[in-house]
PDB file of C-alpha atoms in Angstrom:
ATOM      1  CA  LYS A   1      12.369 166.754 125.952  1.00  0.00           C
ATOM      2  CA  ALA A   2      14.442 166.206 129.051  1.00  0.00           C
ATOM      3  CA  ASP A   3      12.531 163.068 130.073  1.00  0.00           C
ATOM      4  CA  ALA A   4      13.271 161.533 126.656  1.00  0.00           C
ATOM      5  CA  GLY A   5      17.006 162.203 126.921  1.00  0.00           C
ATOM      6  CA  PHE A   6      17.107 164.727 124.090  1.00  0.00           C
ATOM      7  CA  ASP A   7      16.083 168.210 123.008  1.00  0.00           C
ATOM      8  CA  GLU A   8      14.765 168.868 119.517  1.00  0.00           C
ATOM      9  CA  TYR A   9      14.061 171.708 117.146  1.00  0.00           C
ATOM     10  CA  VAL A  10      13.025 172.140 113.521  1.00  0.00           C
ATOM     11  CA  SER A  11      15.613 173.525 111.112  1.00  0.00           C
ATOM     12  CA  ASP A  12      14.200 175.244 108.020  1.00  0.00           C
ATOM     13  CA  PRO A  13      16.571 176.269 105.188  1.00  0.00           C
ATOM     14  CA  ALA A  14      13.972 178.828 104.113  1.00  0.00           C
ATOM     15  CA  ASN A  15      14.414 180.619 107.464  1.00  0.00           C
ATOM     16  CA  PRO A  16      18.077 180.144 108.447  1.00  0.00           C
ATOM     17  CA  VAL A  17      19.614 181.441 111.660  1.00  0.00           C
ATOM     18  CA  PRO A  18      21.542 184.633 110.793  1.00  0.00           C
ATOM     19  CA  TYR A  19      25.120 185.025 111.989  1.00  0.00           C
ATOM     20  CA  ARG A  20      24.540 188.622 113.014  1.00  0.00           C
ATOM     21  CA  PRO A  21      21.426 190.723 113.642  1.00  0.00           C
ATOM     22  CA  ARG A  22      19.238 191.542 110.666  1.00  0.00           C
ATOM     23  CA  PRO A  23      19.321 193.507 108.487  1.00  0.00           C
ATOM     24  CA  VAL A  24      22.674 191.963 107.542  1.00  0.00           C
ATOM     25  CA  THR A  25      24.607 194.674 105.738  1.00  0.00           C
ATOM     26  CA  PRO A  26      26.982 193.912 102.846  1.00  0.00           C
ATOM     27  CA  THR A  27      30.215 192.357 104.067  1.00  0.00           C
ATOM     28  CA  TYR A  28      32.455 194.732 102.118  1.00  0.00           C
ATOM     29  CA  PRO A  29      32.301 197.568 102.949  1.00  0.00           C
ATOM     30  CA  GLY A  30      30.725 197.167 106.346  1.00  0.00           C
ATOM     31  CA  ALA A  31      31.638 197.993 109.917  1.00  0.00           C
ATOM     32  CA  GLU A  32      30.045 194.839 111.341  1.00  0.00           C
ATOM     33  CA  TRP A  33      32.201 192.184 109.661  1.00  0.00           C
ATOM     34  CA  PRO A  34      35.376 192.684 111.774  1.00  0.00           C
ATOM     35  CA  VAL A  35      33.415 192.508 115.033  1.00  0.00           C
ATOM     36  CA  TRP A  36      30.612 189.987 114.431  1.00  0.00           C
ATOM     37  CA  LEU A  37      32.278 187.313 116.578  1.00  0.00           C
ATOM     38  CA  VAL A  38      31.963 189.530 119.652  1.00  0.00           C
ATOM     39  CA  GLN A  39      28.391 190.666 118.997  1.00  0.00           C
ATOM     40  CA  ASP A  40      25.737 189.988 121.632  1.00  0.00           C
ATOM     41  CA  GLN A  41      24.082 186.634 120.866  1.00  0.00           C
ATOM     42  CA  ARG A  42      20.779 187.559 122.499  1.00  0.00           C
ATOM     43  CA  PHE A  43      19.440 188.384 119.042  1.00  0.00           C
ATOM     44  CA  VAL A  44      18.803 184.639 118.478  1.00  0.00           C
ATOM     45  CA  ASP A  45      17.471 183.840 121.962  1.00  0.00           C
ATOM     46  CA  HIS A  46      13.866 184.016 120.775  1.00  0.00           C
ATOM     47  CA  ARG A  47      14.334 181.518 117.952  1.00  0.00           C
ATOM     48  CA  ALA A  48      12.829 178.062 118.311  1.00  0.00           C
ATOM     49  CA  ASP A  49      15.571 176.618 116.079  1.00  0.00           C
ATOM     50  CA  VAL A  50      18.389 177.559 118.466  1.00  0.00           C
ATOM     51  CA  LEU A  51      18.949 175.194 121.388  1.00  0.00           C
ATOM     52  CA  THR A  52      20.235 177.139 124.398  1.00  0.00           C
ATOM     53  CA  LEU A  53      21.702 175.530 127.523  1.00  0.00           C
ATOM     54  CA  THR A  54      22.912 177.626 130.466  1.00  0.00           C
ATOM     55  CA  THR A  55      24.651 176.875 133.754  1.00  0.00           C
ATOM     56  CA  ASP A  56      23.748 178.379 137.096  1.00  0.00           C
ATOM     57  CA  THR A  57      25.574 181.531 138.134  1.00  0.00           C
ATOM     58  CA  LEU A  58      29.236 180.784 138.825  1.00  0.00           C
ATOM     59  CA  THR A  59      30.268 181.100 142.459  1.00  0.00           C
ATOM     60  CA  ALA A  60      33.986 181.402 141.597  1.00  0.00           C
ATOM     61  CA  ASP A  61      36.159 182.303 138.621  1.00  0.00           C
ATOM     62  CA  LEU A  62      36.624 179.476 136.097  1.00  0.00           C
ATOM     63  CA  ARG A  63      39.670 179.617 133.817  1.00  0.00           C
ATOM     64  CA  VAL A  64      39.696 177.616 130.590  1.00  0.00           C
ATOM     65  CA  ALA A  65      43.002 177.371 128.712  1.00  0.00           C
ATOM     66  CA  GLY A  66      43.799 175.022 125.846  1.00  0.00           C
ATOM     67  CA  ASP A  67      41.900 173.039 123.249  1.00  0.00           C
ATOM     68  CA  ILE A  68      38.102 173.210 123.478  1.00  0.00           C
ATOM     69  CA  SER A  69      35.870 170.761 121.654  1.00  0.00           C
ATOM     70  CA  ALA A  70      32.288 169.546 121.486  1.00  0.00           C
ATOM     71  CA  GLU A  71      31.123 165.952 121.423  1.00  0.00           C
ATOM     72  CA  LEU A  72      27.628 166.147 120.040  1.00  0.00           C
ATOM     73  CA  PHE A  73      25.377 163.115 119.943  1.00  0.00           C
ATOM     74  CA  ALA A  74      22.741 164.205 117.474  1.00  0.00           C
ATOM     75  CA  ALA A  75      20.274 162.969 114.879  1.00  0.00           C
ATOM     76  CA  THR A  76      18.395 164.520 111.980  1.00  0.00           C
ATOM     77  CA  SER A  77      15.295 163.466 110.085  1.00  0.00           C
ATOM     78  CA  GLY A  78      17.115 164.462 106.893  1.00  0.00           C
ATOM     79  CA  THR A  79      20.162 162.934 105.235  1.00  0.00           C
ATOM     80  CA  ASP A  80      22.539 165.841 105.847  1.00  0.00           C
ATOM     81  CA  SER A  81      22.779 168.515 108.508  1.00  0.00           C
ATOM     82  CA  ASP A  82      24.923 171.340 109.762  1.00  0.00           C
ATOM     83  CA  TRP A  83      25.778 171.464 113.455  1.00  0.00           C
ATOM     84  CA  VAL A  84      26.875 174.812 114.866  1.00  0.00           C
ATOM     85  CA  VAL A  85      28.139 174.952 118.459  1.00  0.00           C
ATOM     86  CA  LYS A  86      28.825 178.218 120.286  1.00  0.00           C
ATOM     87  CA  LEU A  87      30.380 178.473 123.770  1.00  0.00           C
ATOM     88  CA  ILE A  88      29.230 181.752 125.334  1.00  0.00           C
ATOM     89  CA  ASP A  89      30.079 183.856 128.389  1.00  0.00           C
ATOM     90  CA  VAL A  90      26.874 185.370 129.808  1.00  0.00           C
ATOM     91  CA  TYR A  91      27.443 188.574 131.760  1.00  0.00           C
ATOM     92  CA  PRO A  92      25.379 189.367 134.875  1.00  0.00           C
ATOM     93  CA  GLU A  93      22.467 191.743 134.422  1.00  0.00           C
ATOM     94  CA  GLU A  94      24.160 194.377 136.595  1.00  0.00           C
ATOM     95  CA  ALA A  95      27.465 194.357 134.655  1.00  0.00           C
ATOM     96  CA  PRO A  96      28.846 197.867 133.976  1.00  0.00           C
ATOM     97  CA  ALA A  97      29.125 199.276 130.470  1.00  0.00           C
ATOM     98  CA  ASP A  98      32.361 198.711 128.540  1.00  0.00           C
ATOM     99  CA  GLU A  99      34.578 201.725 129.230  1.00  0.00           C
ATOM    100  CA  LYS A 100      36.107 201.829 125.748  1.00  0.00           C
ATOM    101  CA  THR A 101      33.088 201.182 123.522  1.00  0.00           C
ATOM    102  CA  LYS A 102      30.359 202.306 125.958  1.00  0.00           C
ATOM    103  CA  THR A 103      28.518 199.071 125.116  1.00  0.00           C
ATOM    104  CA  LEU A 104      25.911 198.071 127.693  1.00  0.00           C
ATOM    105  CA  MET A 105      27.136 194.735 129.085  1.00  0.00           C
ATOM    106  CA  GLY A 106      24.278 193.720 131.370  1.00  0.00           C
ATOM    107  CA  GLY A 107      23.205 190.227 130.254  1.00  0.00           C
ATOM    108  CA  TYR A 108      25.608 190.328 127.284  1.00  0.00           C
ATOM    109  CA  GLU A 109      26.202 186.973 125.579  1.00  0.00           C
ATOM    110  CA  LEU A 110      29.805 186.895 124.316  1.00  0.00           C
ATOM    111  CA  ILE A 111      31.028 184.079 122.060  1.00  0.00           C
ATOM    112  CA  ILE A 112      34.196 182.475 123.422  1.00  0.00           C
ATOM    113  CA  ALA A 113      34.516 179.519 121.030  1.00  0.00           C
ATOM    114  CA  ASP A 114      32.532 178.375 118.002  1.00  0.00           C
ATOM    115  CA  GLU A 115      32.560 176.174 114.918  1.00  0.00           C
ATOM    116  CA  ILE A 116      30.334 174.508 112.352  1.00  0.00           C
ATOM    117  CA  LEU A 117      30.448 170.945 111.036  1.00  0.00           C
ATOM    118  CA  ARG A 118      28.620 169.800 107.908  1.00  0.00           C
ATOM    119  CA  GLY A 119      27.477 166.281 108.695  1.00  0.00           C
ATOM    120  CA  LYS A 120      28.313 164.696 105.360  1.00  0.00           C
ATOM    121  CA  PHE A 121      31.982 165.616 105.922  1.00  0.00           C
ATOM    122  CA  ARG A 122      32.147 164.011 109.377  1.00  0.00           C
ATOM    123  CA  ASN A 123      34.559 161.304 108.190  1.00  0.00           C
ATOM    124  CA  SER A 124      36.143 162.813 105.089  1.00  0.00           C
ATOM    125  CA  PHE A 125      36.099 166.007 103.049  1.00  0.00           C
ATOM    126  CA  GLU A 126      37.024 164.053  99.931  1.00  0.00           C
ATOM    127  CA  HIS A 127      34.298 161.430 100.301  1.00  0.00           C
ATOM    128  CA  PRO A 128      31.083 162.930 101.712  1.00  0.00           C
ATOM    129  CA  GLN A 129      28.548 160.485 103.138  1.00  0.00           C
ATOM    130  CA  ALA A 130      24.822 160.828 103.730  1.00  0.00           C
ATOM    131  CA  LEU A 131      23.549 160.743 107.301  1.00  0.00           C
ATOM    132  CA  PRO A 132      21.218 157.898 108.282  1.00  0.00           C
ATOM    133  CA  PRO A 133      17.879 159.560 109.119  1.00  0.00           C
ATOM    134  CA  ASN A 134      16.869 159.659 112.787  1.00  0.00           C
ATOM    135  CA  LYS A 135      19.964 157.762 113.936  1.00  0.00           C
ATOM    136  CA  PRO A 136      22.093 159.324 116.705  1.00  0.00           C
ATOM    137  CA  ILE A 137      25.681 159.913 115.584  1.00  0.00           C
ATOM    138  CA  LYS A 138      28.641 161.239 117.539  1.00  0.00           C
ATOM    139  CA  PHE A 139      29.971 164.421 115.943  1.00  0.00           C
ATOM    140  CA  LYS A 140      33.330 165.744 117.114  1.00  0.00           C
ATOM    141  CA  ILE A 141      33.566 169.499 116.616  1.00  0.00           C
ATOM    142  CA  ASP A 142      36.854 171.331 117.179  1.00  0.00           C
ATOM    143  CA  LEU A 143      36.159 174.645 118.924  1.00  0.00           C
ATOM    144  CA  HIS A 144      39.843 175.563 118.790  1.00  0.00           C
ATOM    145  CA  THR A 145      42.229 176.862 121.434  1.00  0.00           C
ATOM    146  CA  ASN A 146      41.367 179.613 123.853  1.00  0.00           C
ATOM    147  CA  ASP A 147      42.399 181.128 127.165  1.00  0.00           C
ATOM    148  CA  HIS A 148      39.442 182.684 128.927  1.00  0.00           C
ATOM    149  CA  VAL A 149      38.223 183.270 132.462  1.00  0.00           C
ATOM    150  CA  PHE A 150      34.504 182.960 133.148  1.00  0.00           C
ATOM    151  CA  LEU A 151      34.220 185.339 136.077  1.00  0.00           C
ATOM    152  CA  LYS A 152      32.307 184.817 139.293  1.00  0.00           C
ATOM    153  CA  GLY A 153      28.738 185.970 138.780  1.00  0.00           C
ATOM    154  CA  HIS A 154      28.751 185.059 135.082  1.00  0.00           C
ATOM    155  CA  ARG A 155      27.104 182.007 133.497  1.00  0.00           C
ATOM    156  CA  ILE A 156      28.300 179.576 130.829  1.00  0.00           C
ATOM    157  CA  MET A 157      26.014 179.037 127.858  1.00  0.00           C
ATOM    158  CA  VAL A 158      26.069 176.658 124.907  1.00  0.00           C
ATOM    159  CA  GLN A 159      23.994 177.296 121.797  1.00  0.00           C
ATOM    160  CA  VAL A 160      23.423 174.624 119.147  1.00  0.00           C
ATOM    161  CA  GLN A 161      21.843 175.424 115.782  1.00  0.00           C
ATOM    162  CA  SER A 162      21.815 174.076 112.229  1.00  0.00           C
ATOM    163  CA  SER A 163      22.419 177.179 110.132  1.00  0.00           C
ATOM    164  CA  TRP A 164      24.639 180.256 110.317  1.00  0.00           C
ATOM    165  CA  PHE A 165      23.647 182.316 107.308  1.00  0.00           C
ATOM    166  CA  PRO A 166      25.101 183.872 105.213  1.00  0.00           C
ATOM    167  CA  VAL A 167      28.583 183.351 106.612  1.00  0.00           C
ATOM    168  CA  TYR A 168      27.953 179.676 105.740  1.00  0.00           C
ATOM    169  CA  ASP A 169      25.733 178.568 102.891  1.00  0.00           C
ATOM    170  CA  ARG A 170      22.444 176.853 103.687  1.00  0.00           C
ATOM    171  CA  ASN A 171      22.481 173.090 103.989  1.00  0.00           C
ATOM    172  CA  PRO A 172      19.651 171.541 101.926  1.00  0.00           C
ATOM    173  CA  GLN A 173      19.310 168.923 104.693  1.00  0.00           C
ATOM    174  CA  ARG A 174      18.973 166.359 101.951  1.00  0.00           C
ATOM    175  CA  PHE A 175      22.260 164.782 100.933  1.00  0.00           C
ATOM    176  CA  VAL A 176      23.767 166.133  97.717  1.00  0.00           C
ATOM    177  CA  PRO A 177      27.414 165.322  96.909  1.00  0.00           C
ATOM    178  CA  ASN A 178      27.964 168.800  95.434  1.00  0.00           C
ATOM    179  CA  ILE A 179      26.174 171.783  96.998  1.00  0.00           C
ATOM    180  CA  PHE A 180      26.406 173.662  93.698  1.00  0.00           C
ATOM    181  CA  GLU A 181      24.168 171.050  92.124  1.00  0.00           C
ATOM    182  CA  ALA A 182      21.457 171.240  94.797  1.00  0.00           C
ATOM    183  CA  ARG A 183      17.947 171.790  93.447  1.00  0.00           C
ATOM    184  CA  GLU A 184      15.206 173.792  95.097  1.00  0.00           C
ATOM    185  CA  SER A 185      13.410 170.553  95.955  1.00  0.00           C
ATOM    186  CA  ASP A 186      16.463 169.366  97.925  1.00  0.00           C
ATOM    187  CA  TYR A 187      15.957 172.116 100.521  1.00  0.00           C
ATOM    188  CA  GLN A 188      13.695 170.706 103.209  1.00  0.00           C
ATOM    189  CA  LYS A 189      12.827 171.129 106.868  1.00  0.00           C
ATOM    190  CA  ALA A 190      14.352 168.659 109.295  1.00  0.00           C
ATOM    191  CA  ILE A 191      13.767 167.665 112.893  1.00  0.00           C
ATOM    192  CA  GLN A 192      17.033 167.937 114.812  1.00  0.00           C
ATOM    193  CA  ARG A 193      17.672 166.096 118.064  1.00  0.00           C
ATOM    194  CA  VAL A 194      20.540 166.652 120.482  1.00  0.00           C
ATOM    195  CA  PHE A 195      20.908 163.885 123.059  1.00  0.00           C
ATOM    196  CA  HIS A 196      22.016 164.196 126.694  1.00  0.00           C
ATOM    197  CA  SER A 197      21.526 160.788 128.241  1.00  0.00           C
ATOM    198  CA  ALA A 198      23.985 158.498 130.018  1.00  0.00           C
ATOM    199  CA  GLU A 199      24.292 156.480 126.817  1.00  0.00           C
ATOM    200  CA  LEU A 200      24.521 159.532 124.519  1.00  0.00           C
ATOM    201  CA  PRO A 201      26.231 162.227 126.632  1.00  0.00           C
ATOM    202  CA  SER A 202      26.674 165.355 124.518  1.00  0.00           C
ATOM    203  CA  ALA A 203      29.310 167.553 126.142  1.00  0.00           C
ATOM    204  CA  ILE A 204      31.704 170.467 125.826  1.00  0.00           C
ATOM    205  CA  LEU A 205      35.246 169.423 126.699  1.00  0.00           C
ATOM    206  CA  MET A 206      37.224 172.257 128.316  1.00  0.00           C
ATOM    207  CA  PRO A 207      40.635 172.181 130.020  1.00  0.00           C
ATOM    208  CA  VAL A 208      39.945 173.912 133.337  1.00  0.00           C
ATOM    209  CA  LEU A 209      42.933 175.304 135.245  1.00  0.00           C
ATOM    210  CA  ASP A 210      43.190 175.790 138.975  1.00  0.00           C
ATOM    211  CA  GLN A 211      43.094 179.432 139.963  1.00  0.00           C
ATOM    212  CA  PRO A 212      46.174 180.703 141.835  1.00  0.00           C
TER     213      PRO A 212
END
């Protein structure tokens, strides 16, 4: 809802966003586990519970080097929530296939940086706190250090979601101090809002270097 200053989606623990395309094979043994972080993210493009934001096509190379982070102003109708942020390099549709793997790269969505934050641990891992329902909160999410060049003709994408299963366990979306004590009734749908107004400016912070 751009005119309202936020976008929203419904997160359902009964239908979590997978971290790699289904069917998800067993982790060990399995050929997919070592390479899942470079798998094409288009497999979640169709999902209504994945918020996708994309820039226009870049007219020049853009080099990012250093610490990357997300400042997410977000709210949930529940009392706990996971926030997953993925920074993605979107290849042009006419990109050639990868010479080594023969992977078709046209339109490929490659993760550059990513992380998940469980809302109740936003201030402390030792002392989890419930989230106030429907109240925007600033979540700082460390996307770690990287050195990457978004090439001319590519686009920059950000995906935000509230589950990443089964690499991370499902959040009930109702506050429970200990996830191992969560009951079936604790698992509930929640309306998630990500704000992008002047007062609540969600953003990805990237150190951009001048090209030589």
